[in-house]
Coordinates of C-alpha atoms and ligand atoms in Angstrom, one line a residue:
M1 CA 7.0 5.2 17.8
R2 CA 6.1 2.5 15.4
R3 CA 7.8 -0.7 15.7
I4 CA 10.8 -1.2 13.5
L5 CA 10.5 -3.5 10.5
L6 CA 12.8 -6.4 10.6
A7 CA 10.9 -9.0 8.9
L8 CA 12.3 -9.9 5.6
L9 CA 10.8 -11.0 2.4
A10 CA 11.4 -14.7 2.3
T11 CA 10.2 -16.5 -0.9
L12 CA 8.6 -14.4 -3.5
P13 CA 8.8 -16.6 -6.6
A14 CA 11.6 -15.8 -9.1
S15 CA 8.8 -15.5 -11.7
F16 CA 7.9 -12.1 -10.4
A17 CA 11.4 -10.9 -11.4
S18 CA 12.2 -9.0 -14.6
A19 CA 15.0 -10.2 -16.6
Q20 CA 16.0 -6.6 -17.1
E21 CA 14.0 -3.9 -15.6
Q22 CA 14.9 -1.4 -18.3
A23 CA 14.3 -3.7 -21.3
S24 CA 11.5 -6.1 -22.1
D25 CA 10.7 -7.5 -18.6
T26 CA 10.2 -11.0 -20.1
I27 CA 9.3 -13.2 -17.2
A28 CA 5.6 -14.1 -16.9
P29 CA 4.0 -14.4 -13.5
E30 CA 3.3 -17.6 -11.5
P31 CA 1.5 -18.0 -8.3
A32 CA 3.1 -16.2 -5.4
T33 CA 4.5 -18.0 -2.3
P34 CA 3.5 -16.2 0.8
V35 CA 6.3 -14.6 2.8
G36 CA 7.2 -16.2 6.2
A37 CA 4.4 -15.4 8.5
S38 CA 6.2 -14.5 11.7
H39 CA 3.6 -12.0 13.1
A40 CA 0.4 -10.2 12.3
A41 CA 1.8 -7.9 9.7
D42 CA 3.4 -10.8 7.9
S43 CA 0.1 -12.6 7.9
A44 CA -1.5 -9.6 6.3
I45 CA 1.2 -9.5 3.6
S46 CA 0.7 -13.2 3.1
A47 CA -3.0 -12.8 2.8
S48 CA -2.6 -10.0 0.3
L49 CA -0.3 -12.0 -1.8
K50 CA -2.8 -15.0 -1.8
A51 CA -5.6 -12.7 -2.8
K52 CA -3.6 -11.4 -5.7
E53 CA -2.7 -15.0 -6.7
S54 CA -6.4 -16.1 -6.7
G55 CA -7.4 -12.8 -8.5
K56 CA -9.4 -11.4 -5.6
P57 CA -9.2 -7.8 -4.4
V58 CA -8.1 -6.9 -0.9
S59 CA -10.9 -5.3 1.2
A60 CA -10.7 -2.7 3.9
K61 CA -12.9 -0.1 5.6
N62 CA -10.7 2.8 6.7
W63 CA -7.5 3.1 4.7
M64 CA -5.5 1.3 2.0
V65 CA -2.0 1.4 0.5
A66 CA -0.9 -0.5 -2.7
A67 CA 2.7 -0.3 -4.1
A68 CA 5.4 -2.4 -5.6
N69 CA 7.0 -4.1 -2.7
P70 CA 5.6 -5.7 0.4
L71 CA 8.1 -4.1 2.7
A72 CA 7.4 -0.7 1.3
V73 CA 3.6 -1.2 1.6
R74 CA 3.9 -2.4 5.1
A75 CA 5.9 0.7 6.1
G76 CA 3.0 2.8 4.6
A77 CA 0.5 0.7 6.3
D78 CA 2.0 1.2 9.7
V79 CA 1.9 4.9 9.3
L80 CA -1.8 4.8 8.2
A81 CA -2.7 2.4 11.0
E82 CA -1.3 5.0 13.5
G83 CA -3.4 7.7 12.1
G84 CA -1.0 9.2 9.5
T85 CA -2.2 10.7 6.3
A86 CA -1.7 9.5 2.8
A87 CA 1.1 12.1 2.5
D88 CA 2.8 10.7 5.6
A89 CA 2.5 7.1 4.4
M90 CA 3.9 8.0 1.0
V91 CA 7.1 9.2 2.6
A92 CA 7.5 5.9 4.4
V93 CA 6.7 3.9 1.2
Q94 CA 9.0 5.9 -1.1
T95 CA 12.0 5.7 1.3
V96 CA 11.6 1.9 1.6
L97 CA 11.0 1.5 -2.2
G98 CA 14.3 3.4 -2.8
L99 CA 16.1 0.6 -0.9
V100 CA 14.3 -2.5 -1.9
E101 CA 13.4 -1.6 -5.4
P102 CA 16.3 0.7 -6.2
Q103 CA 16.1 0.0 -10.0
S104 CA 12.8 1.8 -10.3
S105 CA 12.6 4.9 -8.1
G106 CA 14.4 6.7 -5.2
L107 CA 15.9 9.9 -3.9
G108 CA 17.9 10.4 -7.0
G109 CA 14.8 10.6 -9.2
G110 CA 11.5 12.5 -9.8
A111 CA 7.8 11.9 -9.4
F112 CA 4.3 13.3 -10.0
L113 CA 1.7 13.3 -7.2
V114 CA -2.1 13.7 -7.6
W115 CA -3.9 14.5 -4.3
Y116 CA -7.5 14.5 -3.4
D117 CA -8.0 16.7 -0.4
A118 CA -10.9 15.4 1.7
K119 CA -11.4 18.7 3.6
S120 CA -11.6 21.0 0.5
G121 CA -12.7 18.4 -2.1
E122 CA -10.0 19.8 -4.4
V123 CA -7.6 17.8 -6.6
I124 CA -4.1 19.3 -6.6
T125 CA -1.0 17.9 -8.4
L126 CA 2.6 18.4 -7.5
D127 CA 5.3 18.3 -10.1
G128 CA 8.5 16.8 -8.7
R129 CA 10.0 16.2 -12.1
E130 CA 13.8 16.5 -12.7
T131 CA 15.1 19.5 -14.5
A132 CA 17.6 19.8 -17.3
P133 CA 20.8 21.5 -16.0
L134 CA 21.1 25.2 -16.5
Q135 CA 24.3 24.6 -18.4
A136 CA 22.5 22.1 -20.9
T137 CA 22.6 23.0 -24.6
P138 CA 20.5 21.8 -27.5
K139 CA 23.5 19.5 -28.4
L140 CA 23.2 17.4 -25.2
F141 CA 22.1 14.2 -27.0
L142 CA 23.6 14.9 -30.4
D143 CA 26.9 13.6 -31.7
D144 CA 29.5 15.7 -33.4
G145 CA 27.7 15.3 -36.7
G146 CA 24.4 16.5 -35.2
E147 CA 22.8 13.1 -35.2
P148 CA 21.0 11.6 -32.0
L149 CA 23.2 9.5 -29.7
K150 CA 22.4 5.9 -29.4
F151 CA 20.0 5.6 -26.3
F152 CA 22.3 3.7 -23.9
D153 CA 25.3 5.9 -24.9
A154 CA 23.2 8.8 -23.6
V155 CA 21.8 7.0 -20.6
V156 CA 24.8 5.5 -18.8
G157 CA 26.9 8.2 -17.1
G158 CA 26.4 11.8 -16.0
R159 CA 25.0 13.2 -19.2
S160 CA 21.4 12.0 -18.6
V161 CA 21.1 13.1 -15.0
G162 CA 18.6 15.9 -14.2
T163 CA 18.2 17.6 -10.8
P164 CA 16.3 15.1 -8.6
G165 CA 12.8 16.1 -7.4
T166 CA 11.7 13.3 -5.1
P167 CA 13.3 14.4 -1.9
M168 CA 11.7 17.9 -2.2
L169 CA 8.4 16.4 -3.3
M170 CA 8.2 14.3 -0.2
E171 CA 8.8 17.4 2.0
E172 CA 6.4 19.4 0.1
A173 CA 3.6 16.8 0.3
H174 CA 4.3 16.4 4.1
R175 CA 4.3 20.1 4.6
R176 CA 0.9 20.5 2.9
W177 CA -0.9 17.3 4.0
G178 CA 1.2 15.5 6.6
Q179 CA 0.6 15.3 10.2
A180 CA 3.0 12.6 11.4
N181 CA 6.4 13.5 12.8
W182 CA 8.6 13.9 9.7
A183 CA 11.7 12.3 11.1
A184 CA 9.8 9.2 12.3
L185 CA 8.6 8.5 8.7
F186 CA 12.2 7.5 7.9
D187 CA 12.6 5.0 10.6
D188 CA 11.6 1.8 8.7
A189 CA 13.8 2.6 5.8
I190 CA 16.7 3.4 8.0
A191 CA 16.2 0.2 10.0
L192 CA 16.0 -2.0 6.8
A193 CA 19.0 -0.3 5.4
E194 CA 21.0 -1.0 8.5
D195 CA 19.8 -4.4 9.5
G196 CA 19.4 -5.6 6.0
F197 CA 16.6 -6.8 3.7
Q198 CA 16.5 -9.9 1.5
V199 CA 17.1 -9.1 -2.2
S200 CA 13.8 -9.8 -4.0
P201 CA 13.7 -12.1 -7.0
R202 CA 12.8 -9.1 -9.2
M203 CA 15.7 -7.0 -8.0
A204 CA 18.1 -9.9 -8.4
A205 CA 17.0 -10.7 -12.0
S206 CA 17.1 -7.0 -12.8
I207 CA 20.7 -6.8 -11.6
A208 CA 21.7 -9.9 -13.5
G209 CA 20.2 -8.5 -16.6
D210 CA 22.0 -5.3 -16.3
A211 CA 25.4 -6.4 -15.0
E212 CA 27.5 -5.1 -17.8
R213 CA 26.1 -1.5 -17.5
L214 CA 26.2 -1.6 -13.6
S215 CA 29.8 -2.6 -13.7
R216 CA 30.8 0.6 -15.4
Y217 CA 30.9 2.9 -12.4
G218 CA 32.5 2.1 -9.0
N219 CA 29.7 2.7 -6.4
A220 CA 27.0 0.8 -8.3
R221 CA 29.4 -1.9 -9.2
D222 CA 30.5 -2.5 -5.6
Y223 CA 26.9 -2.5 -4.3
F224 CA 25.1 -4.6 -6.9
L225 CA 27.9 -6.8 -8.1
P226 CA 30.0 -7.5 -5.0
G227 CA 33.2 -9.4 -5.9
G228 CA 32.0 -9.0 -9.6
K229 CA 28.9 -11.2 -9.3
P230 CA 25.3 -10.0 -9.4
L231 CA 23.6 -10.1 -6.0
S232 CA 21.4 -13.2 -5.9
E233 CA 17.9 -13.4 -4.7
G234 CA 17.6 -13.8 -0.9
T235 CA 20.9 -12.2 -0.2
V236 CA 20.6 -10.0 3.0
L237 CA 21.7 -6.6 1.8
K238 CA 22.6 -3.6 3.9
N239 CA 23.0 -0.1 2.6
A240 CA 24.7 2.0 5.4
A241 CA 25.3 5.0 3.0
Y242 CA 21.6 5.1 2.3
A243 CA 20.8 5.0 6.0
D244 CA 23.1 7.9 6.6
T245 CA 21.4 9.9 3.7
L246 CA 18.0 9.2 5.2
R247 CA 19.1 10.3 8.6
A248 CA 20.3 13.6 7.2
L249 CA 16.9 14.1 5.5
A250 CA 15.1 13.1 8.7
A251 CA 17.0 15.6 10.7
A252 CA 17.2 18.6 8.4
G253 CA 14.5 18.1 5.7
A254 CA 15.1 18.3 2.0
K255 CA 17.7 21.0 2.3
A256 CA 20.1 18.3 3.5
F257 CA 19.8 17.1 0.0
Y258 CA 19.7 20.3 -2.0
E259 CA 22.4 22.1 0.0
G260 CA 25.7 20.9 1.3
P261 CA 27.6 17.7 0.9
I262 CA 24.9 15.5 -0.7
A263 CA 24.3 17.9 -3.7
A264 CA 28.0 18.4 -3.9
D265 CA 28.7 14.7 -4.2
I266 CA 26.0 14.4 -6.9
V267 CA 27.3 17.3 -8.9
R268 CA 30.9 15.8 -8.7
T269 CA 29.8 12.3 -9.6
V270 CA 27.9 13.5 -12.6
R271 CA 30.7 15.9 -13.9
E272 CA 33.4 13.3 -13.3
A273 CA 31.5 10.3 -14.8
E274 CA 34.3 8.8 -17.0
G275 CA 33.5 8.7 -20.7
N276 CA 30.1 10.3 -20.4
P277 CA 30.1 13.3 -18.0
G278 CA 27.2 15.7 -17.4
V279 CA 26.8 19.4 -16.7
L280 CA 24.7 19.4 -13.5
S281 CA 25.8 22.2 -11.2
L282 CA 25.1 23.3 -7.6
E283 CA 23.0 26.1 -9.1
D284 CA 20.6 23.5 -10.4
F285 CA 20.0 22.3 -6.8
E286 CA 19.8 25.9 -5.5
T287 CA 17.1 26.8 -8.0
Y288 CA 15.1 23.6 -8.0
E289 CA 11.5 23.8 -7.0
I290 CA 8.4 21.7 -6.7
K291 CA 5.5 23.1 -8.8
A292 CA 1.9 22.8 -7.7
R293 CA -0.1 22.6 -11.0
P294 CA -3.9 22.3 -11.7
P295 CA -5.0 18.7 -12.6
V296 CA -6.0 17.8 -16.0
C297 CA -9.5 16.4 -15.7
V298 CA -11.9 15.1 -18.3
T299 CA -15.5 13.7 -17.7
Y300 CA -16.0 10.0 -18.6
R301 CA -19.1 8.0 -18.0
A302 CA -20.3 10.5 -15.4
H303 CA -17.0 10.4 -13.6
D304 CA -14.2 13.1 -13.4
V305 CA -10.8 11.5 -14.4
C306 CA -8.1 13.7 -13.0
G307 CA -4.4 13.3 -13.8
M308 CA -1.1 15.0 -14.2
G309 CA -0.7 17.7 -16.8
P310 CA 2.5 18.9 -18.5
P311 CA 5.3 18.3 -18.2
S312 CA 3.7 14.9 -18.1
S313 CA 1.7 13.8 -21.2
G314 CA -0.2 11.3 -18.9
G315 CA -3.3 13.1 -17.9
L316 CA -3.8 14.6 -21.4
T317 CA -3.2 11.4 -23.3
V318 CA -5.2 9.1 -21.1
G319 CA -7.9 11.9 -21.1
Q320 CA -8.0 12.0 -25.0
I321 CA -8.3 8.2 -25.2
L322 CA -11.2 8.2 -22.9
K323 CA -12.9 11.1 -24.6
L324 CA -12.4 9.5 -28.0
V325 CA -14.1 6.3 -27.1
E326 CA -16.8 7.8 -24.9
P327 CA -19.3 8.1 -27.8
S328 CA -19.0 4.3 -28.3
D329 CA -20.8 1.6 -26.5
L330 CA -17.8 -0.3 -25.0
A331 CA -19.9 -1.8 -22.3
G332 CA -22.2 -3.4 -24.9
L333 CA -19.2 -4.5 -27.0
G334 CA -17.5 -6.1 -24.0
S335 CA -13.8 -6.6 -23.2
K336 CA -13.3 -9.5 -25.6
S337 CA -14.6 -7.7 -28.6
A338 CA -12.2 -6.9 -31.5
E339 CA -14.3 -3.8 -32.3
A340 CA -13.9 -2.5 -28.6
W341 CA -10.2 -2.8 -29.1
R342 CA -10.2 -1.2 -32.6
L343 CA -11.9 1.8 -30.9
I344 CA -9.5 1.9 -28.0
G345 CA -6.4 1.2 -30.2
D346 CA -7.1 3.9 -32.8
A347 CA -8.2 6.3 -30.0
S348 CA -4.8 5.7 -28.5
R349 CA -3.0 6.2 -31.9
L350 CA -4.8 9.6 -32.4
A351 CA -4.0 10.6 -28.9
F352 CA -0.2 9.7 -29.3
A353 CA -0.1 11.7 -32.5
D354 CA -1.2 14.8 -30.6
R355 CA 1.1 13.9 -27.7
E356 CA 4.2 13.7 -30.0
R357 CA 3.3 17.0 -31.6
Y358 CA 2.2 19.2 -28.7
M359 CA 3.0 17.9 -25.3
A360 CA 6.0 19.1 -23.3
D361 CA 7.0 21.3 -20.4
D362 CA 4.5 24.2 -20.8
D363 CA 6.7 26.5 -18.8
F364 CA 8.9 26.5 -21.8
V365 CA 6.6 25.9 -24.8
P366 CA 2.9 26.8 -25.2
V367 CA 1.0 23.6 -24.9
P368 CA -2.8 23.7 -25.8
V369 CA -3.8 22.0 -22.5
K370 CA -7.4 22.9 -22.6
G371 CA -7.7 22.5 -26.4
L372 CA -6.3 19.0 -26.4
V373 CA -9.2 17.7 -24.2
D374 CA -11.9 20.3 -25.4
E375 CA -15.2 18.5 -25.9
A376 CA -15.8 19.9 -29.4
Y377 CA -12.2 19.1 -30.5
M378 CA -12.6 15.6 -29.1
A379 CA -15.9 15.2 -30.8
V380 CA -14.3 16.0 -34.2
R381 CA -11.4 13.7 -33.6
A382 CA -13.8 10.8 -32.3
R383 CA -15.7 11.0 -35.7
L384 CA -12.5 9.6 -37.3
L385 CA -13.3 6.4 -35.4
E386 CA -16.7 6.0 -37.2
T387 CA -15.3 3.4 -39.6
D388 CA -15.0 -0.4 -39.5
K389 CA -11.3 -0.9 -39.9
A390 CA -7.9 0.3 -38.6
L391 CA -7.2 4.0 -39.5
E392 CA -4.8 3.9 -42.4
T393 CA -3.1 7.2 -41.5
V394 CA -3.0 8.9 -38.1
E395 CA -1.9 12.5 -37.8
A396 CA -1.9 15.1 -35.1
G397 CA -5.0 17.3 -35.0
M398 CA -5.2 21.1 -34.6
P399 CA -6.4 21.8 -31.0
A400 CA -7.0 25.4 -30.0
F401 CA -4.3 27.0 -28.1
D402 CA -5.2 28.4 -24.6
H403 CA -3.9 31.8 -25.4
A404 CA -4.0 33.8 -28.5
L405 CA -0.9 33.3 -30.6
N406 CA 0.3 35.3 -33.5
S407 CA 0.1 32.2 -35.6
Y408 CA -0.4 28.5 -35.2
P409 CA 2.9 27.3 -34.1
R410 CA 4.9 25.0 -36.4
R411 CA 5.9 21.9 -34.5
A412 CA 7.8 18.9 -35.6
D413 CA 7.1 15.5 -34.0
G414 CA 9.7 14.5 -31.4
E415 CA 11.3 11.2 -30.9
A416 CA 12.0 10.0 -27.3
V417 CA 12.7 6.5 -26.4
E418 CA 10.8 5.4 -23.3
L419 CA 11.4 1.9 -21.9
P420 CA 9.4 0.3 -19.1
S421 CA 10.6 1.1 -15.6
T422 CA 9.3 3.3 -12.7
S423 CA 6.9 2.5 -9.8
H424 CA 3.4 3.5 -8.6
I425 CA 2.0 4.2 -5.1
S426 CA -1.8 4.5 -4.5
I427 CA -3.1 5.4 -1.0
I428 CA -6.4 6.3 0.6
D429 CA -6.2 7.3 4.3
S430 CA -8.7 7.2 7.1
Y431 CA -9.6 10.9 6.6
G432 CA -10.7 10.2 3.1
N433 CA -7.6 11.8 1.3
A434 CA -6.4 10.0 -1.8
L435 CA -2.9 10.0 -3.2
S436 CA -1.7 8.7 -6.5
M437 CA 2.0 9.0 -7.2
T438 CA 4.2 7.6 -10.0
T439 CA 7.8 7.7 -9.2
T440 CA 10.9 7.0 -11.2
I441 CA 14.6 7.1 -11.9
E442 CA 13.6 6.5 -15.6
N443 CA 15.5 3.5 -17.0
G444 CA 16.1 0.5 -14.8
F445 CA 18.9 1.6 -12.5
G446 CA 18.8 5.1 -14.0
S447 CA 22.2 6.5 -15.0
R448 CA 23.9 3.6 -13.2
L449 CA 25.7 6.3 -11.1
M450 CA 25.2 5.8 -7.4
V451 CA 25.9 8.4 -4.6
R452 CA 25.5 7.9 -1.0
G453 CA 23.4 4.8 -1.2
F454 CA 21.0 5.7 -4.0
L455 CA 21.0 5.8 -7.8
L456 CA 20.9 8.9 -10.0
N457 CA 18.2 9.2 -12.6
N458 CA 18.6 9.3 -16.4
E459 CA 15.4 11.4 -16.8
L460 CA 17.0 13.7 -19.4
T461 CA 16.8 11.0 -22.0
D462 CA 13.0 11.5 -21.9
F463 CA 13.6 14.7 -24.0
S464 CA 13.5 14.2 -27.7
F465 CA 17.2 13.9 -28.7
R466 CA 16.5 15.6 -31.9
T467 CA 15.6 19.2 -31.3
H468 CA 14.4 20.2 -34.7
R469 CA 13.3 18.6 -38.0
D470 CA 14.0 20.6 -41.2
G471 CA 14.4 23.6 -39.0
V472 CA 11.0 23.1 -37.2
P473 CA 11.3 22.9 -33.6
V474 CA 10.3 19.9 -31.4
A475 CA 8.2 20.8 -28.4
N476 CA 10.0 18.3 -26.2
R477 CA 13.5 19.5 -27.0
V478 CA 16.2 20.0 -24.3
E479 CA 16.4 23.4 -22.9
P480 CA 18.2 24.6 -19.7
G481 CA 15.9 24.2 -16.7
K482 CA 13.1 22.5 -18.6
R483 CA 11.4 19.3 -17.4
P484 CA 11.4 16.4 -19.8
R485 CA 8.1 15.1 -21.1
S486 CA 6.8 12.1 -19.0
S487 CA 4.3 9.5 -19.7
M488 CA 3.6 9.0 -16.0
A489 CA -0.2 9.0 -15.4
P490 CA -1.0 9.0 -11.7
T491 CA -4.9 9.2 -11.7
I492 CA -7.7 9.8 -9.3
V493 CA -11.2 9.2 -10.7
L494 CA -14.0 11.0 -8.9
K495 CA -17.6 10.2 -8.7
D496 CA -19.8 13.1 -7.5
G497 CA -16.7 14.9 -6.4
K498 CA -15.4 12.0 -4.2
P499 CA -12.6 9.5 -4.9
D500 CA -13.8 6.4 -6.8
F501 CA -10.7 4.9 -8.1
V502 CA -7.0 5.7 -7.5
V503 CA -4.6 4.2 -10.1
G504 CA -1.4 4.4 -12.0
S505 CA 1.5 2.3 -13.3
P506 CA 5.1 2.2 -14.4
G507 CA 5.9 1.1 -17.9
G508 CA 7.4 4.0 -20.1
S509 CA 5.0 5.2 -22.7
Q510 CA 2.9 2.1 -22.3
I511 CA 1.9 3.5 -18.9
I512 CA -0.8 5.5 -20.9
G513 CA -2.4 2.4 -22.4
Y514 CA -2.4 0.6 -19.1
V515 CA -4.1 3.4 -17.3
A516 CA -6.7 4.1 -19.9
Q517 CA -7.5 0.3 -20.1
V518 CA -7.8 -0.1 -16.3
I519 CA -10.3 2.9 -16.1
I520 CA -12.3 1.4 -19.0
S521 CA -12.2 -2.0 -17.3
R522 CA -13.8 -0.6 -14.2
L523 CA -16.2 2.0 -15.6
D524 CA -17.3 0.2 -18.7
W525 CA -16.8 -3.5 -18.0
G526 CA -17.5 -3.4 -14.3
M527 CA -14.4 -5.2 -13.2
D528 CA -13.3 -4.9 -9.5
A529 CA -9.8 -3.5 -8.7
Q530 CA -8.0 -6.7 -8.9
Q531 CA -9.7 -7.9 -12.1
A532 CA -9.0 -4.5 -13.7
V533 CA -5.2 -4.5 -12.9
S534 CA -4.9 -8.3 -13.9
A535 CA -6.8 -8.0 -17.2
A536 CA -4.8 -9.0 -20.2
H537 CA -3.3 -6.0 -21.9
L538 CA -3.7 -4.8 -25.4
V539 CA -1.8 -1.6 -26.1
N540 CA -1.4 0.5 -29.2
R541 CA 0.8 3.6 -29.1
S542 CA 1.4 4.4 -32.7
G543 CA 2.7 1.3 -34.3
P544 CA 1.7 -2.3 -33.9
F545 CA -1.0 -3.6 -31.6
D546 CA 0.9 -5.2 -28.6
L547 CA -1.0 -8.1 -27.2
E548 CA 0.0 -9.7 -23.9
A549 CA 1.4 -13.2 -24.3
G550 CA -0.1 -16.1 -22.6
T551 CA -3.4 -14.4 -22.0
D552 CA -6.9 -14.1 -23.5
A553 CA -5.6 -11.2 -25.5
E554 CA -3.9 -13.6 -28.0
Q555 CA -7.3 -14.6 -29.2
L556 CA -7.8 -11.2 -30.7
K557 CA -4.7 -11.5 -32.9
T558 CA -6.6 -12.8 -35.9
P559 CA -9.6 -10.5 -35.7
L560 CA -7.4 -7.5 -35.2
E561 CA -5.3 -8.4 -38.1
A562 CA -8.4 -8.8 -40.1
L563 CA -9.2 -5.1 -39.2
G564 CA -5.9 -4.1 -40.6
Y565 CA -3.5 -4.0 -37.6
E566 CA 0.0 -5.4 -37.4
V567 CA -0.1 -7.4 -34.2
K568 CA 2.8 -8.3 -31.9
I569 CA 2.5 -10.8 -29.0
G570 CA 4.9 -10.4 -26.2
D571 CA 5.3 -10.0 -22.5
I572 CA 3.9 -6.8 -21.2
N573 CA 5.2 -5.6 -17.8
S574 CA 2.7 -3.2 -16.2
G575 CA 2.9 -2.4 -12.4
L576 CA -0.6 -1.2 -11.8
H577 CA -1.7 -0.5 -8.2
A578 CA -5.2 0.5 -7.7
I579 CA -7.7 1.3 -4.9
A580 CA -11.4 1.4 -5.7
V581 CA -14.0 2.9 -3.4
T582 CA -17.2 0.7 -3.4
P583 CA -20.4 0.8 -1.4
D584 CA -18.8 -1.9 0.8
G585 CA -15.6 -0.2 1.4
L586 CA -12.1 0.0 -0.2
Q587 CA -11.0 -2.5 -2.7
G588 CA -7.2 -2.9 -3.5
G589 CA -5.6 -4.5 -6.6
A590 CA -1.9 -5.2 -7.1
D591 CA -0.5 -6.1 -10.5
P592 CA 0.3 -9.9 -10.7
R593 CA 3.1 -9.1 -13.1
R594 CA 5.2 -7.6 -10.3
E595 CA 5.9 -8.1 -6.6
G596 CA 3.6 -5.5 -5.0
I597 CA 0.5 -5.9 -2.8
A598 CA -2.3 -3.9 -1.3
L599 CA -2.8 -3.8 2.4
G600 CA -5.8 -2.1 4.3
E601 CA -7.7 -2.0 7.4
Ligands
LIG701 N1 10.7 8.2 -17.3 C1 9.3 7.6 -17.3 C2 8.4 8.7 -17.6 O1 8.5 9.8 -17.1 O2 7.4 8.5 -18.3

């Protein structure tokens, strides 16, 4: 079996850390210091960090994996090097991420996975999103007066916890596409949890920034704040409880999580959360299922861009942005042109207006999935961009619903707070399969409740807290068993039916802008995988234009203001991980704003 990972992250610079994962992630990147190179794998990690620092992509011929932490990437690389598939490698990456980047994703959360199957040429998506408890009512996030709760009053505690999907998603992906021994895929995470790993700068800064909230409930407090002090960078941290949980999953599969003592502990912890209990029950675990769904694909510049449909808004909103700018000559305008960013910014505003009105879990509310990216509808909406200044008003359009309805449904816009967190994994294996998976426990450290070595999500706060406006229902309102709308946008771009670009990012609702931008950077502006993920961000959801501080983007402040935008300059914390397929082989890019790398062979 694969050798066990013992090497520890030594000296990633503190500048890669976030001050607070769930909030503004304020620290700008500086050059990386390579990890201690004690053997060949460490040299590869070191080389990958150096490539990222110098803005160069990592190259490979056979396989590649890119994710948010070198230890997790190395676990996936070991699986791929031994002939495992992308689905096998994902299990190794996810289980290590849950240990070394616990603030972002893990067993207590959910994920969306887009898969390109080399044998069939098909793209399939798996929905491992959390579900609202069957006992949830529309009042879940309303106070006694019927007004929405304050965001963190809802988040911290049991109220926000949905039934986790990640353990079952790992099993389902392995069942469909894996070929390695299931139990062996947990070896690296178990070894790291037992022998210890060094707390990374980002994890340490995230803990320090969240210390007050992390101190509210016992297990998380004892783990992240031993002796009342936040864990510091470089501390060797063990997690025996997590190792035991992984052993149970390795031995019995996902049923070890959804039946028996683990599920019982989660339910008890949620229902007994002092001050803010939730209503999760064992029935939620018994009825939970992974849903295989068709991808949402749009054509863009002679490529097929395929992503995750509802309950994520990612695929549809990224797809709309691309379709809305497709009639424009972005290549001719170039990446530094204010006119190019006017087009992208207002395309994004139009897409976000539709998103707020129509997108939600379509097992519960009719969503015009085809209509939203229909060529004729997009052409009509794109005509709104035929002007020379910022749109003064932006409103949702009227896409055709997929099935005949008695009348066009009345829908009110929702309001869901989405702060940057989450993690993204991109993999291409030696068989030509591609996997793009965005994985999350929602807010940094999720609900702050910890059970058996992992954190529980707060995914339910991705619902609109308000269920109606003036009696008109919001699509993304809380309903029992429903999945909250997501912004996660795991994407596989195909050229002539084969993978061309695999990408995704964390970042709350900004994910959509990051992913649209990185695709435009590659397809319109010819950037390589590293250039595309490193490129300065400009993001417009529905308010001001957010420009990334300390980058070339700042030069567009005055021209964009002249076009009529309110402009805000600040730190922007994407975590893009991309793999491009080129005539010379695979090219990996890891976001310089975070600690991740790409490794390949
Ligand atoms: N909770 C992050 C997302 O689903 O978009």
